[in-house]
Amino acid sequence: MAGAVRDMTETAGPSAEGVLRVGVVGVGVMGSNHARVLAGLPGIELVGVADTDRKQADFVARTLGCVAVADVGELLDLNVDAITIAAPTHLHRDIALAAIARGVHVMVEKPIASTVEEGREIIAAARRAGLTLMVGHVERFNPAVEAIKEAIRNEDILSIAITRVGPFPPRMSNVGVVIDLAVHDIDLIRWFTDSDIVEVQPQLSSAVAEREDIALLQFRTASGVLAHINTNWLTPFKARNVTVATRGKYVMGDLLTRQVTECFGFQPDGSYSMRHLSVGHAEPLRAELLAFLRSVRSGAAPPVTGEEAVASLEIAAQCLAVRPATVAPAKRKAPSLVAG
Ligand SMILES: NC(=O)c1ccc[n+]([C@@H]2O[C@H](COP(=O)([O-])OP(=O)(O)OC[C@H]3O[C@@H](n4cnc5c(N)ncnc54)[C@H](O)[C@@H]3O)[C@@H](O)[C@H]2O)c1
């Protein structure tokens, strides 16, 4: 998996022929970034953007010089080869299936769908149609994450701890922190360890919102690694930190500042060496979209498959399944923060 990410070049691939016609469905916070990046890629034509919010679609289309349409059907009528989907998660399945039915390759934002079953429907349809399906677990393309993955290659990993905290998002969808945030880190734990998660010990709480806004999640992988995710929407600043303990190293990464440091050479007297690792500076979304388009052109499996995304969603769902037994009673309610 790591090789697929690291081999990225600045073009959509060596077998690239002709211009790929691409569209974006849902151009809110994430989708407008998809459109911005796609508009600047070589060998790509951003044909159009679809959004039910016509003002937003018109604004993005005018800024980037493409067509604005109201929905995925109209976008597909523009004869696109591929679309990216950044509409709200509960719409991913229907939009992806509509595109696949018309022979169009799909990159869908994380989480792949609202439920594991819907995610599997998308995978099955794409497989039957022989189309590329990739899922936007963009953190895999963060150069700091790639540096950590490289630092622990061939190491005997013992434990992983990930912190992903911040304030409440300005507009909340109808999911809590497990589906919105922890799913990134569940994917990272599976990717770092090249192993499945086989044990889940979640602690969830709804301190302010209707859904869980604090989660402390513990896991064990099939390979025996212990992992921990600390995530919440109750921290006044954003933090994204990863530490990995292996038998030979202790690796610390800040995914925001992209500083990655490793401690190694542990001595019986307690001394050790420390070094900062070299970290690239590519924009993760650009690297992700290039990888998708390269898979579209070559037919090779994309670096983040539907199956991997469903496996991560399934673990997130398991964390939520035990919620009634562990959740603390809500102390304060802030219904205005919750869309659904
Ligand atoms: N990879 C990441 O780090 C990351 C970050 C943020 C969001 N996301 C994912 O991206 C998706 C969108 O999140 P967001 O924060 O950009 O939401 P958003 O609300 O900012 O944008 C969603 C857009 O979709 C539009 N829309 C709604 N229904 C539509 C339809 N039927 N057809 C076309 N457009 C429609 C809305 O008008 C809105 O403009 C979610 O699945 C979310 O999980 C991923």
PDB file of C-alpha atoms in Angstrom, residues 138-294:
ATOM      1  CA  VAL A 138      -6.827  12.009   2.532  1.00  0.00           C
ATOM      2  CA  GLU A 139      -4.696  11.674   5.676  1.00  0.00           C
ATOM      3  CA  ARG A 140      -2.834   8.788   3.970  1.00  0.00           C
ATOM      4  CA  PHE A 141      -1.447  11.424   1.590  1.00  0.00           C
ATOM      5  CA  ASN A 142      -0.282  13.759   4.368  1.00  0.00           C
ATOM      6  CA  PRO A 143       3.527  13.852   3.961  1.00  0.00           C
ATOM      7  CA  ALA A 144       3.920  13.559   7.763  1.00  0.00           C
ATOM      8  CA  VAL A 145       1.863  10.353   7.724  1.00  0.00           C
ATOM      9  CA  GLU A 146       3.945   9.033   4.827  1.00  0.00           C
ATOM     10  CA  ALA A 147       7.135   9.837   6.798  1.00  0.00           C
ATOM     11  CA  ILE A 148       5.794   7.945   9.838  1.00  0.00           C
ATOM     12  CA  LYS A 149       4.827   4.980   7.654  1.00  0.00           C
ATOM     13  CA  GLU A 150       8.340   4.960   6.197  1.00  0.00           C
ATOM     14  CA  ALA A 151       9.979   5.269   9.647  1.00  0.00           C
ATOM     15  CA  ILE A 152       8.135   2.209  10.969  1.00  0.00           C
ATOM     16  CA  ARG A 153       8.582   0.067   7.862  1.00  0.00           C
ATOM     17  CA  ASN A 154      10.096  -3.300   8.928  1.00  0.00           C
ATOM     18  CA  GLU A 155       9.817  -2.297  12.607  1.00  0.00           C
ATOM     19  CA  ASP A 156       8.072  -4.447  15.191  1.00  0.00           C
ATOM     20  CA  ILE A 157       5.194  -2.092  16.077  1.00  0.00           C
ATOM     21  CA  LEU A 158       3.972  -2.308  19.674  1.00  0.00           C
ATOM     22  CA  SER A 159       1.490   0.538  20.097  1.00  0.00           C
ATOM     23  CA  ILE A 160      -0.008   3.545  18.316  1.00  0.00           C
ATOM     24  CA  ALA A 161      -1.651   6.571  19.920  1.00  0.00           C
ATOM     25  CA  ILE A 162      -3.472   9.191  17.867  1.00  0.00           C
ATOM     26  CA  THR A 163      -4.966  12.465  19.074  1.00  0.00           C
ATOM     27  CA  ARG A 164      -7.392  14.302  16.782  1.00  0.00           C
ATOM     28  CA  VAL A 165      -9.178  17.050  18.671  1.00  0.00           C
ATOM     29  CA  GLY A 166     -10.587  20.490  17.951  1.00  0.00           C
ATOM     30  CA  PRO A 167     -13.571  22.797  18.328  1.00  0.00           C
ATOM     31  CA  PHE A 168     -17.085  22.024  17.080  1.00  0.00           C
ATOM     32  CA  PRO A 169     -17.263  22.274  13.282  1.00  0.00           C
ATOM     33  CA  PRO A 170     -19.181  25.368  12.104  1.00  0.00           C
ATOM     34  CA  ARG A 171     -21.816  23.187  10.361  1.00  0.00           C
ATOM     35  CA  MET A 172     -22.355  19.760  11.767  1.00  0.00           C
ATOM     36  CA  SER A 173     -23.893  16.948   9.803  1.00  0.00           C
ATOM     37  CA  ASN A 174     -25.806  14.185  11.523  1.00  0.00           C
ATOM     38  CA  VAL A 175     -22.739  12.227  12.620  1.00  0.00           C
ATOM     39  CA  GLY A 176     -20.613  12.381  15.773  1.00  0.00           C
ATOM     40  CA  VAL A 177     -16.838  12.383  16.252  1.00  0.00           C
ATOM     41  CA  VAL A 178     -16.433   8.648  15.639  1.00  0.00           C
ATOM     42  CA  ILE A 179     -17.705   8.745  12.057  1.00  0.00           C
ATOM     43  CA  ASP A 180     -16.471  12.262  11.331  1.00  0.00           C
ATOM     44  CA  LEU A 181     -12.976  12.166  12.871  1.00  0.00           C
ATOM     45  CA  ALA A 182     -11.984   8.792  14.316  1.00  0.00           C
ATOM     46  CA  VAL A 183     -12.599   7.029  11.001  1.00  0.00           C
ATOM     47  CA  HIS A 184      -9.459   8.812   9.669  1.00  0.00           C
ATOM     48  CA  ASP A 185      -7.400   7.276  12.458  1.00  0.00           C
ATOM     49  CA  ILE A 186      -8.988   3.840  12.286  1.00  0.00           C
ATOM     50  CA  ASP A 187      -7.837   3.850   8.654  1.00  0.00           C
ATOM     51  CA  LEU A 188      -4.335   4.993   9.706  1.00  0.00           C
ATOM     52  CA  ILE A 189      -4.047   2.273  12.356  1.00  0.00           C
ATOM     53  CA  ARG A 190      -5.011  -0.381   9.795  1.00  0.00           C
ATOM     54  CA  TRP A 191      -2.577   1.120   7.262  1.00  0.00           C
ATOM     55  CA  PHE A 192       0.360   1.582   9.656  1.00  0.00           C
ATOM     56  CA  THR A 193       0.030  -1.986  10.911  1.00  0.00           C
ATOM     57  CA  ASP A 194      -1.048  -3.645   7.618  1.00  0.00           C
ATOM     58  CA  SER A 195      -3.425  -5.535   9.869  1.00  0.00           C
ATOM     59  CA  ASP A 196      -7.114  -5.721  10.725  1.00  0.00           C
ATOM     60  CA  ILE A 197      -8.550  -4.462  13.998  1.00  0.00           C
ATOM     61  CA  VAL A 198      -9.919  -7.448  15.909  1.00  0.00           C
ATOM     62  CA  GLU A 199     -10.795  -5.954  19.322  1.00  0.00           C
ATOM     63  CA  VAL A 200     -12.597  -2.698  20.063  1.00  0.00           C
ATOM     64  CA  GLN A 201     -12.967  -1.001  23.458  1.00  0.00           C
ATOM     65  CA  PRO A 202     -14.770   2.310  23.014  1.00  0.00           C
ATOM     66  CA  GLN A 203     -15.626   4.956  25.605  1.00  0.00           C
ATOM     67  CA  LEU A 204     -17.979   7.631  24.289  1.00  0.00           C
ATOM     68  CA  SER A 205     -19.651  10.643  25.758  1.00  0.00           C
ATOM     69  CA  SER A 206     -21.990  13.400  24.601  1.00  0.00           C
ATOM     70  CA  ALA A 207     -20.894  16.371  26.648  1.00  0.00           C
ATOM     71  CA  VAL A 208     -22.554  19.107  24.573  1.00  0.00           C
ATOM     72  CA  ALA A 209     -23.989  17.707  21.318  1.00  0.00           C
ATOM     73  CA  GLU A 210     -26.755  15.155  20.781  1.00  0.00           C
ATOM     74  CA  ARG A 211     -24.289  12.666  19.326  1.00  0.00           C
ATOM     75  CA  GLU A 212     -20.962  11.620  20.802  1.00  0.00           C
ATOM     76  CA  ASP A 213     -18.525  14.539  20.942  1.00  0.00           C
ATOM     77  CA  ILE A 214     -15.801  12.787  22.971  1.00  0.00           C
ATOM     78  CA  ALA A 215     -14.400   9.364  22.140  1.00  0.00           C
ATOM     79  CA  LEU A 216     -11.545   7.416  23.681  1.00  0.00           C
ATOM     80  CA  LEU A 217     -11.167   4.295  21.570  1.00  0.00           C
ATOM     81  CA  GLN A 218      -8.849   1.377  22.187  1.00  0.00           C
ATOM     82  CA  PHE A 219      -8.063  -1.375  19.717  1.00  0.00           C
ATOM     83  CA  ARG A 220      -6.018  -4.498  19.230  1.00  0.00           C
ATOM     84  CA  THR A 221      -4.977  -5.537  15.745  1.00  0.00           C
ATOM     85  CA  ALA A 222      -4.679  -9.100  14.465  1.00  0.00           C
ATOM     86  CA  SER A 223      -0.919  -8.533  14.490  1.00  0.00           C
ATOM     87  CA  GLY A 224      -1.063  -7.758  18.236  1.00  0.00           C
ATOM     88  CA  VAL A 225      -0.598  -3.960  18.116  1.00  0.00           C
ATOM     89  CA  LEU A 226      -2.426  -1.930  20.784  1.00  0.00           C
ATOM     90  CA  ALA A 227      -3.833   1.349  19.510  1.00  0.00           C
ATOM     91  CA  HIS A 228      -5.614   4.298  21.048  1.00  0.00           C
ATOM     92  CA  ILE A 229      -7.570   7.206  19.545  1.00  0.00           C
ATOM     93  CA  ASN A 230      -8.387  10.317  21.561  1.00  0.00           C
ATOM     94  CA  THR A 231     -10.822  12.504  19.650  1.00  0.00           C
ATOM     95  CA  ASN A 232     -13.274  15.259  20.550  1.00  0.00           C
ATOM     96  CA  TRP A 233     -14.947  18.485  19.465  1.00  0.00           C
ATOM     97  CA  LEU A 234     -14.347  20.147  22.813  1.00  0.00           C
ATOM     98  CA  THR A 235     -10.796  21.414  22.415  1.00  0.00           C
ATOM     99  CA  PRO A 236     -10.410  25.125  21.565  1.00  0.00           C
ATOM    100  CA  PHE A 237      -7.628  24.453  19.040  1.00  0.00           C
ATOM    101  CA  LYS A 238      -6.993  21.746  16.448  1.00  0.00           C
ATOM    102  CA  ALA A 239      -4.400  19.075  17.239  1.00  0.00           C
ATOM    103  CA  ARG A 240      -3.498  15.982  15.222  1.00  0.00           C
ATOM    104  CA  ASN A 241      -0.675  13.955  16.750  1.00  0.00           C
ATOM    105  CA  VAL A 242       0.515  10.423  16.159  1.00  0.00           C
ATOM    106  CA  THR A 243       3.000   8.426  18.235  1.00  0.00           C
ATOM    107  CA  VAL A 244       4.163   4.943  17.359  1.00  0.00           C
ATOM    108  CA  ALA A 245       6.193   2.769  19.726  1.00  0.00           C
ATOM    109  CA  THR A 246       8.153  -0.053  18.131  1.00  0.00           C
ATOM    110  CA  ARG A 247      10.783  -2.315  19.709  1.00  0.00           C
ATOM    111  CA  GLY A 248      13.533  -0.183  18.212  1.00  0.00           C
ATOM    112  CA  LYS A 249      12.027   3.306  17.887  1.00  0.00           C
ATOM    113  CA  TYR A 250       9.590   5.835  19.257  1.00  0.00           C
ATOM    114  CA  VAL A 251       8.179   7.970  16.427  1.00  0.00           C
ATOM    115  CA  MET A 252       6.272  11.225  17.067  1.00  0.00           C
ATOM    116  CA  GLY A 253       4.460  13.118  14.326  1.00  0.00           C
ATOM    117  CA  ASP A 254       2.493  16.351  14.276  1.00  0.00           C
ATOM    118  CA  LEU A 255       0.194  16.046  11.270  1.00  0.00           C
ATOM    119  CA  LEU A 256      -0.536  19.796  11.217  1.00  0.00           C
ATOM    120  CA  THR A 257       3.007  21.204  11.468  1.00  0.00           C
ATOM    121  CA  ARG A 258       4.288  18.095   9.648  1.00  0.00           C
ATOM    122  CA  GLN A 259       7.175  17.653  12.055  1.00  0.00           C
ATOM    123  CA  VAL A 260       8.158  14.018  12.531  1.00  0.00           C
ATOM    124  CA  THR A 261      10.802  12.963  15.062  1.00  0.00           C
ATOM    125  CA  GLU A 262      12.138   9.550  15.985  1.00  0.00           C
ATOM    126  CA  CYS A 263      13.957   8.367  19.112  1.00  0.00           C
ATOM    127  CA  PHE A 264      16.162   5.321  18.611  1.00  0.00           C
ATOM    128  CA  GLY A 265      19.329   3.595  19.808  1.00  0.00           C
ATOM    129  CA  PHE A 266      17.965   2.969  23.304  1.00  0.00           C
ATOM    130  CA  GLN A 267      20.830   2.210  25.737  1.00  0.00           C
ATOM    131  CA  PRO A 268      20.744   0.325  29.058  1.00  0.00           C
ATOM    132  CA  ASP A 269      21.607   3.578  30.859  1.00  0.00           C
ATOM    133  CA  GLY A 270      18.414   5.207  29.485  1.00  0.00           C
ATOM    134  CA  SER A 271      20.129   7.335  26.856  1.00  0.00           C
ATOM    135  CA  TYR A 272      18.972   7.389  23.253  1.00  0.00           C
ATOM    136  CA  SER A 273      19.388   9.309  20.002  1.00  0.00           C
ATOM    137  CA  MET A 274      16.830  11.550  18.374  1.00  0.00           C
ATOM    138  CA  ARG A 275      16.432  12.936  14.852  1.00  0.00           C
ATOM    139  CA  HIS A 276      13.944  14.936  12.850  1.00  0.00           C
ATOM    140  CA  LEU A 277      12.842  13.136   9.710  1.00  0.00           C
ATOM    141  CA  SER A 278      12.600  14.715   6.332  1.00  0.00           C
ATOM    142  CA  VAL A 279       8.965  15.363   5.399  1.00  0.00           C
ATOM    143  CA  GLY A 280       7.627  16.362   1.977  1.00  0.00           C
ATOM    144  CA  HIS A 281       5.378  19.342   1.393  1.00  0.00           C
ATOM    145  CA  ALA A 282       2.893  18.140  -1.251  1.00  0.00           C
ATOM    146  CA  GLU A 283      -0.753  19.115  -0.788  1.00  0.00           C
ATOM    147  CA  PRO A 284      -2.437  15.888   0.388  1.00  0.00           C
ATOM    148  CA  LEU A 285      -5.633  16.473  -1.624  1.00  0.00           C
ATOM    149  CA  ARG A 286      -3.654  17.047  -4.810  1.00  0.00           C
ATOM    150  CA  ALA A 287      -1.665  13.849  -4.244  1.00  0.00           C
ATOM    151  CA  GLU A 288      -4.880  11.956  -3.528  1.00  0.00           C
ATOM    152  CA  LEU A 289      -6.670  13.176  -6.655  1.00  0.00           C
ATOM    153  CA  LEU A 290      -3.612  12.461  -8.814  1.00  0.00           C
ATOM    154  CA  ALA A 291      -3.544   8.915  -7.441  1.00  0.00           C
ATOM    155  CA  PHE A 292      -7.246   8.478  -8.253  1.00  0.00           C
ATOM    156  CA  LEU A 293      -6.861   9.764 -11.794  1.00  0.00           C
ATOM    157  CA  ARG A 294      -3.807   7.603 -12.357  1.00  0.00           C
TER     158      ARG A 294
END
